[in-house]
PDB file of C-alpha atoms in Angstrom:
ATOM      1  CA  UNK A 766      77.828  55.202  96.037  1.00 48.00           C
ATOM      2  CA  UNK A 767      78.040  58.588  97.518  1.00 55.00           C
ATOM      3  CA  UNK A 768      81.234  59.335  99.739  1.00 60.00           C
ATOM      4  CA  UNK A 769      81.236  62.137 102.330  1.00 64.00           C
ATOM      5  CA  UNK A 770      84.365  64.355 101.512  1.00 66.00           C
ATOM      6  CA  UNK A 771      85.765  66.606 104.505  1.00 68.00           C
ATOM      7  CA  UNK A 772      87.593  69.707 104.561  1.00 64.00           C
ATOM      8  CA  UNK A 773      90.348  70.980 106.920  1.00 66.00           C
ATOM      9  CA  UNK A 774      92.563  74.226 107.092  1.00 65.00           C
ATOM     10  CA  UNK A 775      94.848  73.506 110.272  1.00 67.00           C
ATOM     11  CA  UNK A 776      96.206  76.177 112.793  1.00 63.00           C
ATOM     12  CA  UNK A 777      94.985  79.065 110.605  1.00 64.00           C
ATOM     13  CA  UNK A 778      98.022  78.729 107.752  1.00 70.00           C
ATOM     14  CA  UNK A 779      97.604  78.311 104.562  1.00 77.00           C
ATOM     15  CA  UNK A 780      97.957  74.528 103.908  1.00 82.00           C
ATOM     16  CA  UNK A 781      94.111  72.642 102.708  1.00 85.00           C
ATOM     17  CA  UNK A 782      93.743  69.458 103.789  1.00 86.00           C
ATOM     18  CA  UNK A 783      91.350  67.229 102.235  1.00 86.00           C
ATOM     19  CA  UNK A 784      89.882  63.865 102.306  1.00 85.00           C
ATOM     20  CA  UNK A 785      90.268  60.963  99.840  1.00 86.00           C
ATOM     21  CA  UNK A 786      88.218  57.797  98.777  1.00 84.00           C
ATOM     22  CA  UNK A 787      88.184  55.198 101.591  1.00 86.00           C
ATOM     23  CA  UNK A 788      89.901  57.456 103.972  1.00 88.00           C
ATOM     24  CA  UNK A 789      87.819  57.615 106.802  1.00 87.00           C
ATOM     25  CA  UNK A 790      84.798  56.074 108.472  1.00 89.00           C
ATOM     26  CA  UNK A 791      81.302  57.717 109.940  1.00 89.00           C
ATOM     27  CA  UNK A 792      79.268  56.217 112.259  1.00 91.00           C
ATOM     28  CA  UNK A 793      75.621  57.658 113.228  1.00 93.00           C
ATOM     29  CA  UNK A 794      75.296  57.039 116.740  1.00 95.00           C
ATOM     30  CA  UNK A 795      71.809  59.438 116.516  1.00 96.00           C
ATOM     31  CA  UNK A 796      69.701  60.180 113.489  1.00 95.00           C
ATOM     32  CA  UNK A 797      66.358  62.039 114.647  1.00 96.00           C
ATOM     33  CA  UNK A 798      64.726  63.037 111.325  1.00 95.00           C
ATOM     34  CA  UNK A 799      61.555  64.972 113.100  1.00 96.00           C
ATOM     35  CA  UNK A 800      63.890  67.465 114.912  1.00 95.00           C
ATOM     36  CA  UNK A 801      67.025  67.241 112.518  1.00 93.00           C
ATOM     37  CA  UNK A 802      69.531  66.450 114.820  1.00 95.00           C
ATOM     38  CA  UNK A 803      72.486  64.003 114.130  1.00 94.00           C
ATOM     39  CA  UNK A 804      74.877  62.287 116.113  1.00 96.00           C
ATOM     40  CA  UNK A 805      78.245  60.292 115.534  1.00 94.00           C
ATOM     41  CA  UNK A 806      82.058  59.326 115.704  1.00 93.00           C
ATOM     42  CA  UNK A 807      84.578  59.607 112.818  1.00 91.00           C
ATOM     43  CA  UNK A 808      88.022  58.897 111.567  1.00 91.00           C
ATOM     44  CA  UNK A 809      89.516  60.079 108.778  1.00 90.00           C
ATOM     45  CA  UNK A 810      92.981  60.690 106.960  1.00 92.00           C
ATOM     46  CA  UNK A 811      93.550  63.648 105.302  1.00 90.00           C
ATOM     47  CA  UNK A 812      95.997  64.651 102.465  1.00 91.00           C
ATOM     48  CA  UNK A 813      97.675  68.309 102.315  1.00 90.00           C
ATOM     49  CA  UNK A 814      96.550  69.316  98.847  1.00 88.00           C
ATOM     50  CA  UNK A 815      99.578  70.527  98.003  1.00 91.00           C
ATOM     51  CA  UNK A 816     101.871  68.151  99.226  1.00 93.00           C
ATOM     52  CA  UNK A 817     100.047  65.004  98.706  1.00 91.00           C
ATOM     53  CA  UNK A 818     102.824  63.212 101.262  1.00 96.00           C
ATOM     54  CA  UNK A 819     101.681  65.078 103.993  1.00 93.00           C
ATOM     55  CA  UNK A 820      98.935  63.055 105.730  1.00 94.00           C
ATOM     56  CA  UNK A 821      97.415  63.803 108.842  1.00 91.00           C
ATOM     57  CA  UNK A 822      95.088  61.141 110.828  1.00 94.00           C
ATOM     58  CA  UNK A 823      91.871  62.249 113.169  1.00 92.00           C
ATOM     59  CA  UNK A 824      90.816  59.515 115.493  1.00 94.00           C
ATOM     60  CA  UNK A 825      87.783  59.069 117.451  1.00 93.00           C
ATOM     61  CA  UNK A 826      86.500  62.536 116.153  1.00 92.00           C
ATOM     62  CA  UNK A 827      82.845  63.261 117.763  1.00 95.00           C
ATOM     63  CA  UNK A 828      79.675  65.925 115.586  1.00 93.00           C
ATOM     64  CA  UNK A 829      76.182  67.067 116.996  1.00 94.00           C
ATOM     65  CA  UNK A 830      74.466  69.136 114.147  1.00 92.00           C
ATOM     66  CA  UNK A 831      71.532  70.192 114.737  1.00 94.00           C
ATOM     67  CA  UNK A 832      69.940  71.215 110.906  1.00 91.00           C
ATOM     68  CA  UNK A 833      67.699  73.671 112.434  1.00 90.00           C
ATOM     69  CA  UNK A 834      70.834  76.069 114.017  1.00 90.00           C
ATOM     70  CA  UNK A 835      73.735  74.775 111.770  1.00 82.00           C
ATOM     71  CA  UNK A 836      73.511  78.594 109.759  1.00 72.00           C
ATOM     72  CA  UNK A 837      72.244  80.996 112.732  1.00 67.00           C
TER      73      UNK A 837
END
């Protein structure tokens, strides 16, 4: 089983925040494979990497990635 892992530097300081296994929850709410577009909600919980006590929570966190302008 594959998990999704995400990445998260907060307010521009130095501090890495990042995912952990069964931290969080994706749900596709769009999946168009002929134009490469992909909708959805998330939650997750995210540990400061150095600090692994500091834990910060995002709830009902919203993407719309569109595969064929994600690197323009």
């Amino acid at each position: 089983m594959t998990y999704p892992h995400i990445y998260c530097q907060i307010n521009g300081n130095d501090n890495l925040y990042l995912s952990f296994a069964n931290s969080g929850q994706i749900d596709f709410s769009k999946i168009d494979f002929n134009n490469n577009i992909y909708s959805g909600t998330f939650s997750v919980k995210l540990k400061n990497k150095d600090d692994e006590n500091d834990i910060i929570e995002i709830t009902n966190g919203r993407f719309d990635i569109n595969l064929n302008t994600v690197n323009n």
